[in-house]
Amino acid sequence: MRNVLVLPAVLFGKSLFASEFLHELPARFQTNTSNWAWVSYDSPSVAVIPGSFNRSVFDAPHKSEVSDDGIAQAFAYLNETDFIAYDPRFFDIIGPDAKVEHVQHLAYQSHEAPCYNPTTGNLFFVEWGPPGGVNGTHNWQYMLNTRNNRLQKLQTDPPTYNAHGCVIYGENMYVVTDGYEDKETGQLVKIDPKTWKKKTILNNYYGQTFLGFNDLDIDSDGNFWLTDSKSAYGRDLIDFYYPTNPTVYFVNGTTMRPKPVHITTGNANGIAVARSSSNPNTHTVYISDTGVSEFKPKSLKNPYGNRALFAYDTPHGGVLANPRFLNNPISYFYDGIRASKNGYLFAGAGDGVDVIDPTSGLTLGTIRVGGGENLAVSVAFGEHEMWIVGRGGVWHVGNIKEPLARDW
């Protein structure tokens, strides 16, 4: 039987009126320094909200307009939290000692492409697109020393323009770019983090330019999975119209031969690769579609556009098989996605980072970045910690119970 909060008029920051909405936390989460909430459909006012209510699909649940005072108080408390659980498994993944810290306060524009190097303790990430840079173009990146929180700008040799996604594999960083203006098309580049020497390793599909890469991941065999999106043209980073619809490419890591494996009329955005739970010799690929973002003739968010997360098996040679709709975000849309060591998906979802079960697609909980104008875009993993980058800067989430960093 569910335990209902019945004691003080105010308990752990929540009014008594909110107790019918907010599920009682497990005991070990009631006394820690982070603010937690548990929203469960076992609670009477979650399954049936009293009075009138409404919100946009782009707004977090706590931004719903409600007529009931108790629900309004519950939502006000949700906006003060660090972690919101929607499923009991979220408590086991995050653990009671986890803490969210806003370690770098930066401009309210997109920050992308986080890569964490555990050897040096450095976090590489970028400021992406307008209004920053020179008309949105950036030929520099950020480097954050996570051990002393010192932030600096750096340039690779030669400079990398408009980086958009990054992963570390072996001793190198692999970065995808949008290209810039009419001078350079989208590229996959390799960067040596010791010397910052950059080498372009892919810039065309049999003579066809790429649209402008958005993100990438690398499987355990060293093959690349790249999302080629219309975001660069939509934000005027490049001068040429995209030659095809947004596409996901599989690139053989040995031959560098690219192959399109998925095409959408929406937008190819985040991508994550995990070992298949049924066959450790194969992988599962997760792709987020962000067709909700429309760019021209004017920039807007269309609630009827695609914002779904899809999963595919990869039985051989980069072929995507067994396509399945996995999840539609509770709010906003999924931008950067990463798969943890045990296969859980962590996705930037506006108000925070959603943690998603890779089989059922259920959203297990959200790691929040503080509300207001702050917005979570993408993540990078350490062993039991992670960094979130987005609008508003960089957040560190430490003391996470679940191991996160993959073993490749």
XYZ file of C-alpha atoms in Angstrom:
408
model
C 0.000 0.000 0.000
C 1.281 3.477 -0.878
C 2.355 5.661 2.033
C 0.810 9.126 1.982
C 2.438 12.168 3.555
C 0.304 13.053 6.568
C 2.500 14.741 9.146
C 3.600 18.382 9.194
C 1.875 21.135 7.234
C 5.234 21.625 5.543
C 7.457 18.592 5.003
C 10.774 18.729 3.124
C 9.647 21.977 1.506
C 6.299 20.555 0.373
C 2.980 21.757 1.742
C 0.463 19.248 3.072
C -1.774 20.150 0.140
C 0.849 18.845 -2.256
C 1.084 15.453 -0.540
C -1.643 13.883 -2.642
C 0.425 14.646 -5.751
C 3.978 13.986 -4.569
C 4.740 10.403 -3.565
C 6.663 9.943 -0.309
C 10.388 9.552 -0.928
C 12.350 6.478 0.206
C 13.821 7.156 3.659
C 17.432 7.491 2.500
C 16.432 10.263 0.056
C 14.609 12.363 2.663
C 17.685 13.528 4.538
C 20.248 14.195 1.800
C 21.334 17.643 0.637
C 19.751 17.433 -2.833
C 16.102 18.203 -3.473
C 14.162 15.193 -4.720
C 10.582 14.575 -5.758
C 8.741 11.424 -6.771
C 5.865 11.766 -9.215
C 4.035 8.450 -9.479
C 0.725 7.515 -11.068
C 0.024 5.650 -7.817
C -0.685 9.074 -6.322
C -4.340 10.133 -6.559
C -3.774 13.602 -7.987
C -1.246 12.441 -10.594
C -3.618 10.030 -12.288
C -6.539 12.468 -11.969
C -5.546 16.128 -11.629
C -8.395 18.049 -10.006
C -9.738 21.168 -11.664
C -8.469 22.537 -14.977
C -4.940 22.128 -16.308
C -2.940 22.609 -19.496
C 0.615 23.000 -20.794
C 2.531 23.083 -24.057
C 4.455 19.959 -25.123
C 7.583 22.116 -24.894
C 7.023 23.066 -21.244
C 8.105 20.977 -18.280
C 5.221 19.407 -16.321
C 5.623 21.833 -13.421
C 4.865 24.723 -15.801
C 1.309 23.473 -16.318
C -1.401 26.041 -15.692
C -3.616 24.545 -12.985
C -6.646 25.773 -11.068
C -6.160 23.618 -7.961
C -4.091 25.292 -5.212
C -2.610 22.033 -3.953
C -1.398 21.015 -7.405
C 0.006 24.515 -7.967
C 2.012 24.171 -4.744
C 3.255 20.744 -5.799
C 4.375 22.115 -9.159
C 6.120 25.037 -7.457
C 8.071 22.526 -5.376
C 8.979 20.493 -8.483
C 10.627 23.608 -9.894
C 12.942 23.689 -6.856
C 14.186 20.122 -7.250
C 17.440 18.638 -8.493
C 15.981 15.212 -9.302
C 12.461 14.089 -10.198
C 11.758 10.352 -10.141
C 8.954 8.899 -12.253
C 9.915 5.291 -11.538
C 11.488 3.578 -8.472
C 14.458 2.446 -10.597
C 15.608 6.049 -10.898
C 16.526 6.065 -7.200
C 18.779 3.028 -7.720
C 20.474 4.562 -10.774
C 21.209 7.975 -9.238
C 21.562 7.054 -5.578
C 21.089 9.220 -2.472
C 24.494 10.940 -2.576
C 24.243 12.527 -6.034
C 24.476 16.300 -6.267
C 23.915 18.793 -9.104
C 26.185 21.852 -9.272
C 26.077 24.680 -11.810
C 29.850 24.978 -12.246
C 30.051 27.399 -15.195
C 27.545 30.185 -15.862
C 27.679 31.037 -19.559
C 25.509 32.793 -22.125
C 21.958 31.650 -22.677
C 22.657 30.075 -26.041
C 23.346 26.519 -27.119
C 26.413 24.710 -25.812
C 27.080 21.343 -27.391
C 29.577 18.540 -28.050
C 30.795 17.660 -24.540
C 33.729 15.210 -24.376
C 35.265 14.215 -21.059
C 38.859 12.976 -20.952
C 39.311 10.986 -17.723
C 43.101 10.978 -18.078
C 43.453 14.762 -18.027
C 40.188 15.669 -16.312
C 39.393 18.044 -19.171
C 35.917 18.635 -20.558
C 35.816 19.779 -24.184
C 32.634 21.491 -25.386
C 31.523 24.215 -27.763
C 29.403 27.316 -28.041
C 27.213 26.609 -31.029
C 25.646 28.951 -33.545
C 24.245 32.474 -33.251
C 24.211 34.871 -31.537
C 27.786 34.077 -30.455
C 30.942 33.870 -32.525
C 31.250 35.862 -35.745
C 27.710 35.781 -37.156
C 27.329 32.485 -35.317
C 30.552 30.988 -36.662
C 33.046 29.692 -34.095
C 36.639 28.739 -34.857
C 37.361 28.054 -31.174
C 36.155 25.667 -28.509
C 35.994 25.570 -24.715
C 38.170 23.463 -22.435
C 37.169 23.116 -18.790
C 39.659 21.684 -16.325
C 37.201 19.860 -14.076
C 39.780 19.500 -11.305
C 40.102 23.242 -10.677
C 37.087 24.507 -12.671
C 39.323 26.669 -14.883
C 37.725 27.486 -18.236
C 39.658 28.544 -21.312
C 39.162 28.900 -25.045
C 41.329 26.897 -27.414
C 41.924 26.483 -31.125
C 42.919 23.286 -32.835
C 45.663 23.282 -35.468
C 44.306 24.071 -38.028
C 41.145 25.605 -36.524
C 37.955 23.572 -36.303
C 34.923 25.570 -37.462
C 31.449 25.102 -36.023
C 31.968 21.863 -34.132
C 28.652 20.276 -33.199
C 29.329 16.810 -31.731
C 32.217 15.004 -30.038
C 33.158 11.583 -28.679
C 36.432 10.139 -27.374
C 37.595 6.761 -28.674
C 40.988 5.384 -27.748
C 43.403 8.283 -27.360
C 41.701 10.628 -29.834
C 38.741 12.943 -29.972
C 36.407 12.667 -32.929
C 34.415 15.765 -33.764
C 31.749 16.480 -36.380
C 31.223 19.959 -37.798
C 28.601 21.941 -39.682
C 31.107 23.558 -42.030
C 30.925 27.321 -42.422
C 29.625 29.821 -44.964
C 30.635 28.722 -48.497
C 34.184 27.858 -47.484
C 33.877 24.426 -45.888
C 31.284 21.660 -45.796
C 30.498 19.389 -42.849
C 33.383 17.197 -41.728
C 34.372 14.362 -39.439
C 37.712 15.241 -37.888
C 40.202 13.561 -35.555
C 41.864 15.676 -32.874
C 44.875 14.741 -30.769
C 44.075 16.088 -27.260
C 47.792 16.315 -26.430
C 48.842 18.521 -29.358
C 45.436 19.787 -30.598
C 46.441 18.794 -34.125
C 43.350 18.284 -36.272
C 42.985 15.973 -39.258
C 39.900 15.773 -41.484
C 39.047 12.118 -42.092
C 35.723 12.428 -43.975
C 34.035 15.299 -45.832
C 31.852 13.811 -48.604
C 29.556 11.024 -49.718
C 30.877 10.124 -53.189
C 31.297 13.789 -54.089
C 28.088 14.952 -52.399
C 28.486 17.442 -49.577
C 27.057 16.667 -46.195
C 24.309 18.927 -44.891
C 26.184 19.760 -41.705
C 26.776 17.167 -39.021
C 24.914 17.403 -35.741
C 26.214 14.560 -33.588
C 27.983 11.201 -33.608
C 28.740 8.088 -31.651
C 31.252 5.256 -32.095
C 30.421 1.585 -31.537
C 32.686 -0.899 -29.789
C 34.135 -1.981 -33.158
C 35.331 1.561 -33.897
C 32.680 2.368 -36.509
C 31.104 5.817 -36.722
C 27.412 6.713 -36.645
C 26.825 10.295 -37.818
C 23.688 12.437 -37.909
C 23.607 14.886 -40.821
C 21.037 17.602 -40.155
C 19.533 20.760 -41.619
C 20.404 22.813 -38.536
C 23.482 24.448 -40.094
C 21.594 25.878 -43.074
C 18.640 26.718 -40.845
C 20.841 28.848 -38.604
C 22.800 30.401 -41.514
C 26.128 28.798 -40.645
C 26.458 27.599 -44.231
C 25.401 29.326 -47.455
C 24.317 26.323 -49.526
C 20.939 24.603 -49.380
C 21.049 21.025 -48.065
C 21.319 18.477 -50.936
C 19.139 15.766 -49.375
C 16.888 15.145 -46.403
C 18.543 14.731 -42.991
C 20.388 11.426 -42.936
C 22.144 9.058 -40.554
C 25.387 7.621 -41.937
C 27.235 4.494 -40.897
C 30.963 4.898 -41.547
C 33.249 1.869 -41.476
C 36.031 2.798 -39.062
C 38.657 0.912 -41.093
C 37.841 1.873 -44.684
C 36.031 5.181 -43.889
C 33.387 4.188 -46.433
C 30.101 5.955 -45.587
C 26.653 4.474 -46.082
C 23.269 6.133 -45.454
C 21.191 3.974 -43.125
C 18.302 6.246 -42.131
C 16.603 9.267 -43.746
C 13.963 11.540 -42.242
C 11.884 14.491 -43.379
C 12.183 15.790 -39.803
C 15.710 16.346 -38.525
C 18.457 13.903 -37.532
C 19.866 15.032 -34.205
C 21.120 12.953 -31.269
C 22.485 9.434 -31.634
C 23.709 6.828 -29.149
C 25.074 3.306 -29.557
C 24.946 0.557 -26.931
C 25.736 -3.123 -26.927
C 22.626 -5.165 -27.584
C 21.178 -6.704 -24.427
C 20.252 -9.870 -26.351
C 23.512 -10.285 -28.289
C 26.730 -8.676 -26.987
C 28.295 -8.998 -30.453
C 25.801 -6.538 -31.955
C 24.642 -3.039 -31.099
C 21.453 -1.073 -30.627
C 21.318 2.408 -32.139
C 19.081 5.148 -30.730
C 18.180 8.171 -32.871
C 16.271 11.287 -31.849
C 14.274 13.152 -34.474
C 13.848 16.881 -33.893
C 11.548 17.814 -36.747
C 9.770 20.049 -34.229
C 12.458 22.659 -34.906
C 11.643 24.531 -38.087
C 14.090 27.107 -39.374
C 12.893 28.815 -42.544
C 11.117 30.936 -43.611
C 11.258 31.635 -39.872
C 12.550 29.813 -36.821
C 9.875 28.193 -34.705
C 8.983 25.102 -32.687
C 6.108 23.172 -34.269
C 4.375 20.911 -31.717
C 3.168 18.700 -34.565
C 6.683 18.026 -35.821
C 8.525 14.844 -34.961
C 10.231 14.685 -31.561
C 10.381 10.915 -31.133
C 13.176 8.610 -30.039
C 13.641 5.485 -32.168
C 15.643 2.302 -31.569
C 17.180 -0.054 -34.140
C 19.141 -3.280 -34.017
C 22.335 -3.621 -36.072
C 22.725 -7.291 -37.025
C 25.570 -6.734 -39.515
C 27.380 -4.171 -41.659
C 25.652 -1.099 -40.312
C 22.204 -2.232 -41.445
C 19.439 -0.918 -39.191
C 16.880 -3.621 -38.411
C 13.830 -4.054 -36.178
C 12.861 -0.354 -36.103
C 10.733 0.659 -33.145
C 9.305 3.808 -31.681
C 10.809 3.937 -28.199
C 9.732 7.157 -26.545
C 8.225 10.593 -26.993
C 9.570 13.074 -24.418
C 7.359 14.097 -21.527
C 8.282 17.619 -22.550
C 10.459 19.477 -25.064
C 12.505 17.222 -27.396
C 15.609 15.066 -27.102
C 18.805 16.747 -28.247
C 22.081 15.038 -27.292
C 21.757 11.365 -26.273
C 24.288 9.104 -24.589
C 24.085 5.446 -23.546
C 25.630 4.526 -20.194
C 27.704 1.431 -19.432
C 24.600 -0.548 -18.498
C 22.598 0.768 -21.431
C 20.457 3.466 -19.840
C 19.847 6.465 -22.088
C 20.564 10.000 -20.892
C 19.009 12.658 -23.113
C 19.054 16.449 -22.972
C 15.386 17.406 -22.735
C 15.081 21.115 -22.035
C 14.329 21.428 -18.320
C 16.842 18.672 -17.569
C 18.326 15.357 -18.630
C 15.851 12.499 -18.939
C 16.979 8.989 -17.987
C 15.247 6.420 -20.183
C 14.879 2.658 -19.965
C 16.311 1.302 -23.262
C 13.819 -1.563 -23.524
C 10.474 -0.165 -22.390
C 11.223 3.432 -23.360
C 9.836 4.669 -20.041
C 11.250 7.905 -18.687
C 12.573 6.888 -15.277
C 13.397 10.357 -14.037
C 14.899 13.748 -14.775
C 18.115 15.419 -13.607
C 17.214 19.102 -13.545
C 19.337 22.140 -14.399
C 17.470 24.720 -12.362
C 14.592 25.937 -14.487
C 14.238 29.470 -15.819
C 16.217 30.037 -19.009
C 18.557 27.123 -18.281
C 18.265 24.312 -20.784
C 19.999 20.917 -20.936
C 21.381 20.015 -24.378
C 23.929 17.205 -24.104
C 25.972 15.149 -21.639
C 29.373 13.534 -21.133
C 30.120 10.701 -18.717
C 32.789 10.020 -16.142
C 32.740 6.837 -14.096
C 30.221 7.924 -11.457
C 29.711 11.507 -12.588
C 28.499 13.423 -15.581
C 28.597 16.872 -17.098
C 25.620 18.588 -18.699
C 26.091 21.421 -21.182
C 23.385 23.679 -22.544
C 21.935 27.136 -22.365
C 23.282 28.681 -19.220
C 26.601 26.850 -19.080
C 27.870 23.629 -17.523
C 26.512 21.470 -14.701
C 28.338 18.713 -12.845
C 26.418 15.793 -11.364
C 28.620 13.922 -8.905
C 28.390 10.800 -6.735
C 26.044 8.948 -9.073
C 25.545 5.362 -7.910
C 25.289 3.763 -11.375
C 28.547 3.384 -13.377
C 28.187 5.557 -16.483
C 31.323 5.507 -18.648
C 31.352 2.730 -21.233
C 34.233 0.268 -21.479
C 35.210 1.339 -25.010
